[in-house]
Short mmCIF file of C-alpha atoms in Angstrom, two decimals:
data_model
loop_
_atom_site.label_atom_id
_atom_site.label_comp_id
_atom_site.label_asym_id
_atom_site.label_seq_id
_atom_site.Cartn_x
_atom_site.Cartn_y
_atom_site.Cartn_z
CA MET A 406 2.28 2.51 -3.16
CA SER A 407 2.95 5.88 -1.95
CA LYS A 408 0.44 6.91 0.58
CA HIS A 409 -0.40 10.21 -0.23
CA SER A 410 -1.14 11.20 3.89
CA LEU A 411 2.66 10.57 4.42
CA VAL A 412 3.87 12.82 1.80
CA ARG A 413 5.01 16.63 2.55
CA ASN A 414 2.50 18.78 1.59
CA ILE A 415 4.41 21.64 -0.25
CA THR A 416 3.39 23.89 -3.40
CA ARG A 417 5.18 21.64 -6.27
CA VAL A 418 3.70 17.79 -4.67
CA GLN A 419 0.20 17.07 -6.46
CA PRO A 420 -0.79 14.99 -3.60
CA MET A 421 -3.66 12.53 -4.39
CA VAL A 422 -3.58 12.10 -7.52
CA HIS A 423 -4.74 8.42 -7.12
CA PRO A 424 -5.73 7.25 -4.02
CA HIS A 425 -2.17 5.13 -3.84
CA CYS A 426 0.23 7.98 -5.14
CA ALA A 427 1.33 11.39 -5.62
CA SER A 428 2.74 13.27 -7.98
CA ARG A 429 6.43 15.17 -8.70
CA VAL A 430 7.77 13.86 -4.83
CA ARG A 431 11.53 12.72 -4.04
CA VAL A 432 11.14 9.46 -2.42
CA ALA A 433 13.35 8.41 0.74
CA ASP A 434 15.96 5.59 0.55
CA VAL A 435 13.96 3.63 2.68
CA THR A 436 10.62 2.09 2.75
CA GLY A 437 7.99 2.09 5.23
CA LEU A 438 5.17 -0.58 6.04
CA LEU A 439 1.54 0.27 7.12
CA ARG A 440 -0.46 -2.36 8.39
CA HIS A 441 -3.48 -1.88 5.79
CA TYR A 442 -6.51 -3.94 6.26
CA LYS A 443 -8.37 -3.25 2.94
CA LEU A 444 -9.43 -6.89 2.72
CA ALA A 445 -10.65 -7.98 6.60
CA GLY A 446 -14.20 -8.17 6.96
CA ASP A 447 -16.66 -8.40 4.64
CA TYR A 448 -14.79 -6.44 1.78
CA LEU A 449 -17.17 -8.17 -0.77
CA ALA A 450 -19.75 -6.14 0.29
CA ARG A 451 -18.14 -2.86 0.32
CA ASP A 452 -16.93 -3.19 -2.62
CA ARG A 453 -20.42 -3.50 -3.99
CA ALA A 454 -21.55 -0.64 -2.39
CA SER A 455 -18.84 1.54 -3.36
CA VAL A 456 -19.18 0.27 -7.36
CA ALA A 457 -23.30 0.71 -7.10
CA ASN A 458 -22.78 3.68 -5.30
CA GLY A 459 -19.68 5.13 -7.51
CA THR A 460 -18.05 6.20 -4.69
CA TRP A 461 -14.77 6.49 -6.52
CA GLU A 462 -13.72 7.59 -9.89
CA HIS A 463 -10.84 5.04 -10.45
CA SER A 464 -11.84 1.29 -11.48
CA GLU A 465 -9.98 -0.49 -8.29
CA ASP A 466 -13.24 -1.71 -6.64
CA ALA A 467 -14.69 -2.84 -9.86
CA LYS A 468 -11.86 -4.93 -10.83
CA ARG A 469 -11.46 -6.37 -7.20
CA LEU A 470 -14.78 -7.22 -7.10
CA ALA A 471 -14.86 -9.12 -10.76
CA ALA A 472 -11.97 -11.03 -10.15
CA ALA A 473 -13.34 -12.18 -6.65
CA THR A 474 -16.60 -13.26 -8.24
CA GLY A 475 -15.54 -13.95 -11.71
CA GLY A 476 -15.30 -17.49 -10.90
CA ASP A 477 -11.24 -17.43 -11.77
CA ALA A 478 -7.91 -18.54 -9.40
CA PHE A 479 -8.66 -15.21 -7.36
CA ARG A 480 -7.01 -15.62 -3.98
CA ILE A 481 -6.27 -12.85 -1.25
CA ALA A 482 -4.10 -15.42 0.85
CA PRO A 483 -0.30 -15.55 -0.46
CA ALA A 484 1.05 -19.11 -0.91
CA ARG A 485 2.25 -19.00 2.70
CA ALA A 486 1.20 -17.02 5.48
CA GLU A 487 4.44 -15.16 6.84
CA VAL A 488 4.48 -14.23 10.66
CA TYR A 489 5.26 -10.46 11.23
CA ALA A 490 8.77 -10.68 13.05
CA GLY A 491 9.16 -6.90 12.68
CA PRO A 492 10.77 -4.33 10.09
CA GLU A 493 14.11 -5.55 10.11
CA VAL A 494 13.32 -9.14 8.93
CA LEU A 495 11.01 -7.84 6.16
CA VAL A 496 14.46 -5.57 4.90
CA ASP A 497 16.71 -8.94 5.09
CA GLN A 498 13.64 -10.35 3.01
CA GLY A 499 13.66 -7.94 0.27
CA PHE A 500 9.75 -6.98 1.05
CA LEU A 501 10.87 -3.84 2.17
CA GLU A 502 13.98 -1.37 0.80
CA ALA A 503 16.74 0.28 3.39
CA SER A 504 19.71 1.64 1.83
CA GLU A 505 23.22 0.75 3.55
CA ALA A 506 23.32 4.74 4.50
CA TYR A 507 19.95 4.50 5.85
CA ARG A 508 20.62 1.25 8.03
CA ARG A 509 24.08 3.05 9.09
CA PHE A 510 21.93 6.19 10.06
CA ILE A 511 19.40 3.77 12.22
CA ARG A 512 22.32 1.99 13.99
#
């Protein structure tokens, strides 16, 4: 996922072609972590309202709502919860990426 608000807005870049990506960008050799709480609180009520109001052109909210209310095995929680121990641990676990060049640079 590319966060469009973190994209340098220059002429050849096309930000916000979708809520989760940008087009024609060069990607760094490191990833970052945004602690995003889209599913916090009463997310089903928010999804119902956005679907009913036609808030978004994409169907992400409708798909999430259908999965959550469809009686299938939809679960938000991962198989086992992990305690956040910092970005270094996430890189070591392979959740985030950082090239060796970048790791040398930050040392």
